[in-house]
Amino acid sequence: MIISGYLASILIGISLGLIGGGGSILTVPVLVYLFSLDAVLATTYSLFIVGSTSVAGSVSYFLKGLVNLKISVFFGLPSVAAVLLTRRFILPAIPSHILTLGGFTLTRSILLMLLFAVLMILASWSMIKKDGRKASVPANRSPVALVGLQGTATGLITGLIGAGGGFLIIPALVNILKLPMKTAVGTSLFIIAINSLTGFFFSLEHQPVQWPFLLTITAIATAGILIGSLLAAKIDGRKLKPAFGWFVLVMGLYIIVKETLLK
């Protein structure tokens, strides 16, 4: 299983480099099911892996001037605040044993994995669907308010289950703030890096870290990003994105079945 975990780690990076996102959503399932980590610890490790790989992925965008720093701060402030509040108050407040219903016991770890599965299903839909009409800003809502809400929602997701939330960030940057797609991707990676690494370092006082293991997985995923970036020059990532979306959907459904019916 450990070898499978290392292979999956490099595939996470390849998918990030090839299709520009989505791969990080597999980080927690890989850590839980292939490396047998507790779900809460897996979310902490995922924050570091996602944050570090996002830094690596955003460097080329930054050098090309495709990271909007003003919007990063504008979007990132409510997002970072939500990450910190979630890691400080919400996650510790979830009891280890939540309820028992018949023969099924809902624990904190199972709850986090179910929430993650729901996130995977939502993210898969954003990858599967064809780019069609762009969402419009409702007449009674200002872009500032909508971006603030999106930033808060992203921070909540990042802090709770260790996912980057790029499927929320990029639509907000493109549809609400009207950024070009390449700038939106670069800015999204920058925001994800800030959110994730902030959440990780804020969690260090609560959980021990096996640095050799964590740095190894991060290095493998980062190498995968470089491989994916090279492949992107030869393969159209947009054509692979729906197929990857279906894979994420199947994985999300599998997690729900495994955590509820196969225990």
mmCIF file of C-alpha atoms in Angstrom:
data_model
loop_
_atom_site.group_PDB
_atom_site.id
_atom_site.type_symbol
_atom_site.label_atom_id
_atom_site.label_comp_id
_atom_site.label_asym_id
_atom_site.label_seq_id
_atom_site.Cartn_x
_atom_site.Cartn_y
_atom_site.Cartn_z
ATOM 1 C CA MET A 1 0.000 0.000 0.000
ATOM 2 C CA ILE A 2 2.906 2.339 0.736
ATOM 3 C CA ILE A 3 4.268 1.948 -2.803
ATOM 4 C CA SER A 4 0.783 2.666 -4.124
ATOM 5 C CA GLY A 5 0.721 5.787 -1.941
ATOM 6 C CA TYR A 6 3.966 7.074 -3.434
ATOM 7 C CA LEU A 7 2.712 6.415 -6.963
ATOM 8 C CA ALA A 8 -0.549 8.190 -6.175
ATOM 9 C CA SER A 9 1.422 11.146 -4.788
ATOM 10 C CA ILE A 10 3.265 11.680 -8.055
ATOM 11 C CA LEU A 11 -0.028 11.360 -9.967
ATOM 12 C CA ILE A 12 -1.471 14.121 -7.769
ATOM 13 C CA GLY A 13 1.332 16.420 -8.909
ATOM 14 C CA ILE A 14 1.069 15.346 -12.551
ATOM 15 C CA SER A 15 -2.647 16.166 -12.616
ATOM 16 C CA LEU A 16 -1.971 19.584 -11.101
ATOM 17 C CA GLY A 17 0.673 20.352 -13.700
ATOM 18 C CA LEU A 18 -1.316 18.886 -16.584
ATOM 19 C CA ILE A 19 -4.850 20.187 -16.009
ATOM 20 C CA GLY A 20 -4.146 23.064 -13.624
ATOM 21 C CA GLY A 21 -6.047 21.752 -10.627
ATOM 22 C CA GLY A 22 -8.072 18.998 -9.070
ATOM 23 C CA GLY A 23 -5.218 16.735 -8.085
ATOM 24 C CA SER A 24 -4.880 18.134 -4.585
ATOM 25 C CA ILE A 25 -8.375 16.925 -3.778
ATOM 26 C CA LEU A 26 -7.002 13.374 -3.787
ATOM 27 C CA THR A 27 -4.358 14.142 -1.149
ATOM 28 C CA VAL A 28 -6.448 13.330 1.938
ATOM 29 C CA PRO A 29 -7.852 10.041 0.534
ATOM 30 C CA VAL A 30 -4.303 8.974 -0.401
ATOM 31 C CA LEU A 31 -3.022 9.744 3.104
ATOM 32 C CA VAL A 32 -5.964 8.021 4.809
ATOM 33 C CA TYR A 33 -6.425 4.914 2.659
ATOM 34 C CA LEU A 34 -2.916 4.249 1.343
ATOM 35 C CA PHE A 35 -0.786 5.514 4.242
ATOM 36 C CA SER A 36 -3.320 4.679 7.005
ATOM 37 C CA LEU A 37 -3.239 8.120 8.645
ATOM 38 C CA ASP A 38 -6.016 9.377 10.898
ATOM 39 C CA ALA A 39 -8.336 11.714 8.974
ATOM 40 C CA VAL A 40 -7.629 14.724 11.214
ATOM 41 C CA LEU A 41 -3.854 14.305 10.880
ATOM 42 C CA ALA A 42 -4.311 13.732 7.129
ATOM 43 C CA THR A 43 -6.027 17.127 6.787
ATOM 44 C CA THR A 44 -3.057 18.763 8.533
ATOM 45 C CA TYR A 45 -0.522 17.013 6.297
ATOM 46 C CA SER A 46 -2.647 17.839 3.259
ATOM 47 C CA LEU A 47 -2.452 21.551 4.083
ATOM 48 C CA PHE A 48 1.342 21.409 3.828
ATOM 49 C CA ILE A 49 1.387 19.258 0.682
ATOM 50 C CA VAL A 50 -1.255 21.350 -1.094
ATOM 51 C CA GLY A 51 0.347 24.616 0.033
ATOM 52 C CA SER A 52 3.869 23.609 -0.995
ATOM 53 C CA THR A 53 2.847 22.233 -4.391
ATOM 54 C CA SER A 54 0.785 25.377 -5.004
ATOM 55 C CA VAL A 55 3.859 27.504 -4.290
ATOM 56 C CA ALA A 56 5.828 25.429 -6.815
ATOM 57 C CA GLY A 57 3.017 25.688 -9.344
ATOM 58 C CA SER A 58 2.571 29.445 -8.920
ATOM 59 C CA VAL A 59 6.229 30.411 -9.434
ATOM 60 C CA SER A 60 6.072 30.335 -13.227
ATOM 61 C CA TYR A 61 2.807 32.309 -13.192
ATOM 62 C CA PHE A 62 4.341 34.884 -10.850
ATOM 63 C CA LEU A 63 7.419 35.329 -13.049
ATOM 64 C CA LYS A 64 5.135 35.874 -16.067
ATOM 65 C CA GLY A 65 3.103 38.505 -14.218
ATOM 66 C CA LEU A 66 0.042 36.274 -14.071
ATOM 67 C CA VAL A 67 -0.574 36.621 -10.320
ATOM 68 C CA ASN A 68 -2.772 39.542 -9.265
ATOM 69 C CA LEU A 69 -1.411 40.430 -5.828
ATOM 70 C CA LYS A 70 -4.110 43.009 -5.069
ATOM 71 C CA ILE A 71 -6.898 40.503 -5.655
ATOM 72 C CA SER A 72 -4.927 37.839 -3.771
ATOM 73 C CA VAL A 73 -5.014 40.045 -0.687
ATOM 74 C CA PHE A 74 -8.633 41.060 -1.314
ATOM 75 C CA PHE A 75 -9.794 37.461 -1.654
ATOM 76 C CA GLY A 76 -7.271 36.033 0.774
ATOM 77 C CA LEU A 77 -8.043 38.086 3.891
ATOM 78 C CA PRO A 78 -11.488 36.559 4.621
ATOM 79 C CA SER A 79 -10.188 33.207 3.448
ATOM 80 C CA VAL A 80 -7.182 33.158 5.797
ATOM 81 C CA ALA A 81 -9.361 34.382 8.664
ATOM 82 C CA ALA A 82 -11.782 31.506 8.029
ATOM 83 C CA VAL A 83 -8.895 29.001 7.919
ATOM 84 C CA LEU A 84 -7.537 30.182 11.272
ATOM 85 C CA LEU A 85 -10.944 30.216 12.965
ATOM 86 C CA THR A 86 -11.755 26.754 11.611
ATOM 87 C CA ARG A 87 -8.466 25.200 12.758
ATOM 88 C CA ARG A 88 -8.658 26.946 16.140
ATOM 89 C CA PHE A 89 -12.328 26.523 17.067
ATOM 90 C CA ILE A 90 -14.472 24.448 14.690
ATOM 91 C CA LEU A 91 -12.268 21.381 14.132
ATOM 92 C CA PRO A 92 -11.320 20.922 17.824
ATOM 93 C CA ALA A 93 -14.991 21.319 18.790
ATOM 94 C CA ILE A 94 -16.059 18.254 16.783
ATOM 95 C CA PRO A 95 -16.251 15.330 19.253
ATOM 96 C CA SER A 96 -14.371 12.107 18.511
ATOM 97 C CA HIS A 97 -17.659 10.181 18.827
ATOM 98 C CA ILE A 98 -20.637 12.004 17.355
ATOM 99 C CA LEU A 99 -23.514 9.490 17.344
ATOM 100 C CA THR A 100 -24.419 5.833 17.036
ATOM 101 C CA LEU A 101 -27.342 4.809 14.873
ATOM 102 C CA GLY A 102 -28.064 1.087 14.837
ATOM 103 C CA GLY A 103 -24.797 -0.603 13.934
ATOM 104 C CA PHE A 104 -23.255 2.570 12.494
ATOM 105 C CA THR A 105 -21.073 4.868 14.595
ATOM 106 C CA LEU A 106 -20.327 8.328 13.247
ATOM 107 C CA THR A 107 -16.906 9.462 14.408
ATOM 108 C CA ARG A 108 -15.035 12.674 13.685
ATOM 109 C CA SER A 109 -12.791 10.880 11.198
ATOM 110 C CA ILE A 110 -15.761 9.414 9.316
ATOM 111 C CA LEU A 111 -17.507 12.798 9.289
ATOM 112 C CA LEU A 112 -14.442 14.483 7.791
ATOM 113 C CA MET A 113 -14.135 11.802 5.108
ATOM 114 C CA LEU A 114 -17.846 12.141 4.246
ATOM 115 C CA LEU A 115 -17.482 15.913 3.989
ATOM 116 C CA PHE A 116 -14.451 15.354 1.790
ATOM 117 C CA ALA A 117 -16.431 12.965 -0.419
ATOM 118 C CA VAL A 118 -19.146 15.590 -0.889
ATOM 119 C CA LEU A 119 -16.465 18.137 -1.814
ATOM 120 C CA MET A 120 -15.009 15.681 -4.337
ATOM 121 C CA ILE A 121 -18.422 15.219 -5.959
ATOM 122 C CA LEU A 122 -18.925 18.989 -6.210
ATOM 123 C CA ALA A 123 -15.420 19.480 -7.595
ATOM 124 C CA SER A 124 -15.907 16.669 -10.110
ATOM 125 C CA TRP A 125 -18.984 18.415 -11.479
ATOM 126 C CA SER A 126 -16.952 21.579 -12.077
ATOM 127 C CA MET A 127 -14.414 19.500 -14.035
ATOM 128 C CA ILE A 128 -16.927 17.422 -16.005
ATOM 129 C CA LYS A 129 -19.268 20.185 -17.114
ATOM 130 C CA LYS A 130 -18.511 21.987 -20.340
ATOM 131 C CA ASP A 131 -17.586 25.644 -20.149
ATOM 132 C CA GLY A 132 -20.785 27.374 -20.998
ATOM 133 C CA ARG A 133 -22.487 30.455 -19.726
ATOM 134 C CA LYS A 134 -20.516 32.413 -17.219
ATOM 135 C CA ALA A 135 -22.224 33.080 -13.939
ATOM 136 C CA SER A 136 -23.524 36.607 -13.587
ATOM 137 C CA VAL A 137 -23.443 38.681 -10.440
ATOM 138 C CA PRO A 138 -26.985 39.065 -8.993
ATOM 139 C CA ALA A 139 -28.293 42.602 -9.143
ATOM 140 C CA ASN A 140 -28.670 42.843 -5.363
ATOM 141 C CA ARG A 141 -25.163 41.579 -4.640
ATOM 142 C CA SER A 142 -21.934 43.504 -5.097
ATOM 143 C CA PRO A 143 -18.794 41.774 -6.363
ATOM 144 C CA VAL A 144 -17.102 42.687 -3.070
ATOM 145 C CA ALA A 145 -19.737 40.846 -1.027
ATOM 146 C CA LEU A 146 -19.685 37.805 -3.302
ATOM 147 C CA VAL A 147 -15.906 37.546 -3.295
ATOM 148 C CA GLY A 148 -15.920 37.900 0.485
ATOM 149 C CA LEU A 149 -18.401 35.044 0.773
ATOM 150 C CA GLN A 150 -16.409 32.894 -1.652
ATOM 151 C CA GLY A 151 -13.220 33.630 0.265
ATOM 152 C CA THR A 152 -14.854 32.696 3.559
ATOM 153 C CA ALA A 153 -16.283 29.463 2.098
ATOM 154 C CA THR A 154 -12.883 28.548 0.652
ATOM 155 C CA GLY A 155 -11.179 29.170 3.986
ATOM 156 C CA LEU A 156 -13.747 27.032 5.792
ATOM 157 C CA ILE A 157 -13.155 24.132 3.370
ATOM 158 C CA THR A 158 -9.379 24.500 3.543
ATOM 159 C CA GLY A 159 -9.319 24.648 7.325
ATOM 160 C CA LEU A 160 -11.766 21.813 7.871
ATOM 161 C CA ILE A 161 -10.684 19.167 5.393
ATOM 162 C CA GLY A 162 -7.345 20.325 4.027
ATOM 163 C CA ALA A 163 -8.443 20.936 0.433
ATOM 164 C CA GLY A 164 -7.274 23.898 -1.609
ATOM 165 C CA GLY A 165 -10.718 24.869 -2.881
ATOM 166 C CA GLY A 166 -9.548 25.916 -6.328
ATOM 167 C CA PHE A 167 -12.898 24.875 -7.812
ATOM 168 C CA LEU A 168 -14.423 27.728 -5.764
ATOM 169 C CA ILE A 169 -11.653 30.276 -6.242
ATOM 170 C CA ILE A 170 -11.218 30.163 -10.021
ATOM 171 C CA PRO A 171 -14.943 30.691 -10.885
ATOM 172 C CA ALA A 172 -15.016 33.645 -8.479
ATOM 173 C CA LEU A 173 -11.942 35.224 -10.057
ATOM 174 C CA VAL A 174 -13.135 34.646 -13.636
ATOM 175 C CA ASN A 175 -16.885 35.242 -13.349
ATOM 176 C CA ILE A 176 -17.052 37.877 -10.614
ATOM 177 C CA LEU A 177 -13.747 39.736 -10.888
ATOM 178 C CA LYS A 178 -13.364 39.145 -14.659
ATOM 179 C CA LEU A 179 -9.757 37.975 -14.569
ATOM 180 C CA PRO A 180 -8.359 36.208 -17.650
ATOM 181 C CA MET A 181 -8.194 32.440 -17.097
ATOM 182 C CA LYS A 182 -4.383 32.197 -16.917
ATOM 183 C CA THR A 183 -4.235 35.028 -14.392
ATOM 184 C CA ALA A 184 -7.067 33.404 -12.442
ATOM 185 C CA VAL A 185 -5.147 30.104 -12.280
ATOM 186 C CA GLY A 186 -1.926 31.791 -11.133
ATOM 187 C CA THR A 187 -3.767 33.930 -8.580
ATOM 188 C CA SER A 188 -5.716 30.888 -7.368
ATOM 189 C CA LEU A 189 -2.510 28.919 -6.780
ATOM 190 C CA PHE A 190 -1.075 31.847 -4.836
ATOM 191 C CA ILE A 191 -4.201 32.107 -2.655
ATOM 192 C CA ILE A 192 -4.268 28.347 -2.065
ATOM 193 C CA ALA A 193 -0.605 28.440 -1.026
ATOM 194 C CA ILE A 194 -1.235 31.211 1.513
ATOM 195 C CA ASN A 195 -4.385 29.557 2.910
ATOM 196 C CA SER A 196 -2.952 26.069 3.161
ATOM 197 C CA LEU A 197 0.439 26.925 4.646
ATOM 198 C CA THR A 198 -1.163 29.334 7.126
ATOM 199 C CA GLY A 199 -3.540 26.602 8.238
ATOM 200 C CA PHE A 200 -0.717 24.069 8.506
ATOM 201 C CA PHE A 201 1.636 26.169 10.620
ATOM 202 C CA PHE A 202 -1.292 27.207 12.809
ATOM 203 C CA SER A 203 -1.962 23.489 13.457
ATOM 204 C CA LEU A 204 1.568 22.567 14.521
ATOM 205 C CA GLU A 205 0.881 23.180 18.205
ATOM 206 C CA HIS A 206 -1.979 20.667 18.152
ATOM 207 C CA GLN A 207 -0.502 17.729 16.237
ATOM 208 C CA PRO A 208 2.926 16.087 15.854
ATOM 209 C CA VAL A 209 4.492 16.051 12.404
ATOM 210 C CA GLN A 210 6.609 13.289 10.894
ATOM 211 C CA TRP A 211 8.743 15.640 8.816
ATOM 212 C CA PRO A 212 10.730 13.022 6.822
ATOM 213 C CA PHE A 213 7.494 11.387 5.634
ATOM 214 C CA LEU A 214 5.742 14.689 4.941
ATOM 215 C CA LEU A 215 8.664 16.198 3.047
ATOM 216 C CA THR A 216 9.056 13.011 0.990
ATOM 217 C CA ILE A 217 5.409 13.048 -0.127
ATOM 218 C CA THR A 218 5.612 16.777 -0.854
ATOM 219 C CA ALA A 219 8.783 16.350 -2.925
ATOM 220 C CA ILE A 220 7.191 13.535 -4.933
ATOM 221 C CA ALA A 221 4.045 15.574 -5.605
ATOM 222 C CA THR A 222 6.162 18.598 -6.588
ATOM 223 C CA ALA A 223 8.154 16.428 -9.016
ATOM 224 C CA GLY A 224 4.821 15.336 -10.444
ATOM 225 C CA ILE A 225 3.911 18.975 -11.094
ATOM 226 C CA LEU A 226 7.094 19.449 -13.104
ATOM 227 C CA ILE A 227 6.354 16.292 -15.110
ATOM 228 C CA GLY A 228 2.769 17.416 -15.673
ATOM 229 C CA SER A 229 3.937 20.842 -16.823
ATOM 230 C CA LEU A 230 6.200 19.207 -19.420
ATOM 231 C CA LEU A 231 3.385 16.931 -20.585
ATOM 232 C CA ALA A 232 1.065 19.926 -20.843
ATOM 233 C CA ALA A 233 3.143 21.186 -23.769
ATOM 234 C CA LYS A 234 2.262 18.015 -25.697
ATOM 235 C CA ILE A 235 -1.149 17.066 -24.302
ATOM 236 C CA ASP A 236 -4.243 19.272 -24.142
ATOM 237 C CA GLY A 237 -5.111 19.203 -20.446
ATOM 238 C CA ARG A 238 -8.604 20.531 -21.158
ATOM 239 C CA LYS A 239 -9.477 17.295 -22.933
ATOM 240 C CA LEU A 240 -8.292 15.234 -19.979
ATOM 241 C CA LYS A 241 -10.085 17.351 -17.372
ATOM 242 C CA PRO A 242 -13.564 15.768 -17.806
ATOM 243 C CA ALA A 243 -12.070 12.258 -17.608
ATOM 244 C CA PHE A 244 -10.268 13.196 -14.413
ATOM 245 C CA GLY A 245 -13.535 14.684 -13.151
ATOM 246 C CA TRP A 246 -15.297 11.339 -13.623
ATOM 247 C CA PHE A 247 -12.474 9.644 -11.721
ATOM 248 C CA VAL A 248 -12.854 12.097 -8.824
ATOM 249 C CA LEU A 249 -16.633 11.515 -8.863
ATOM 250 C CA VAL A 250 -16.174 7.733 -8.625
ATOM 251 C CA MET A 251 -13.671 8.188 -5.801
ATOM 252 C CA GLY A 252 -16.071 10.449 -3.912
ATOM 253 C CA LEU A 253 -18.881 7.901 -4.203
ATOM 254 C CA TYR A 254 -16.475 5.127 -3.159
ATOM 255 C CA ILE A 255 -15.546 7.025 0.013
ATOM 256 C CA ILE A 256 -19.216 7.452 0.935
ATOM 257 C CA VAL A 257 -19.860 3.717 0.449
ATOM 258 C CA LYS A 258 -16.689 2.699 2.295
ATOM 259 C CA GLU A 259 -17.296 4.954 5.287
ATOM 260 C CA THR A 260 -20.988 4.129 5.691
ATOM 261 C CA LEU A 261 -21.581 0.592 4.403
ATOM 262 C CA LEU A 262 -18.220 -1.190 4.545
ATOM 263 C CA LYS A 263 -17.262 -0.408 8.135
#
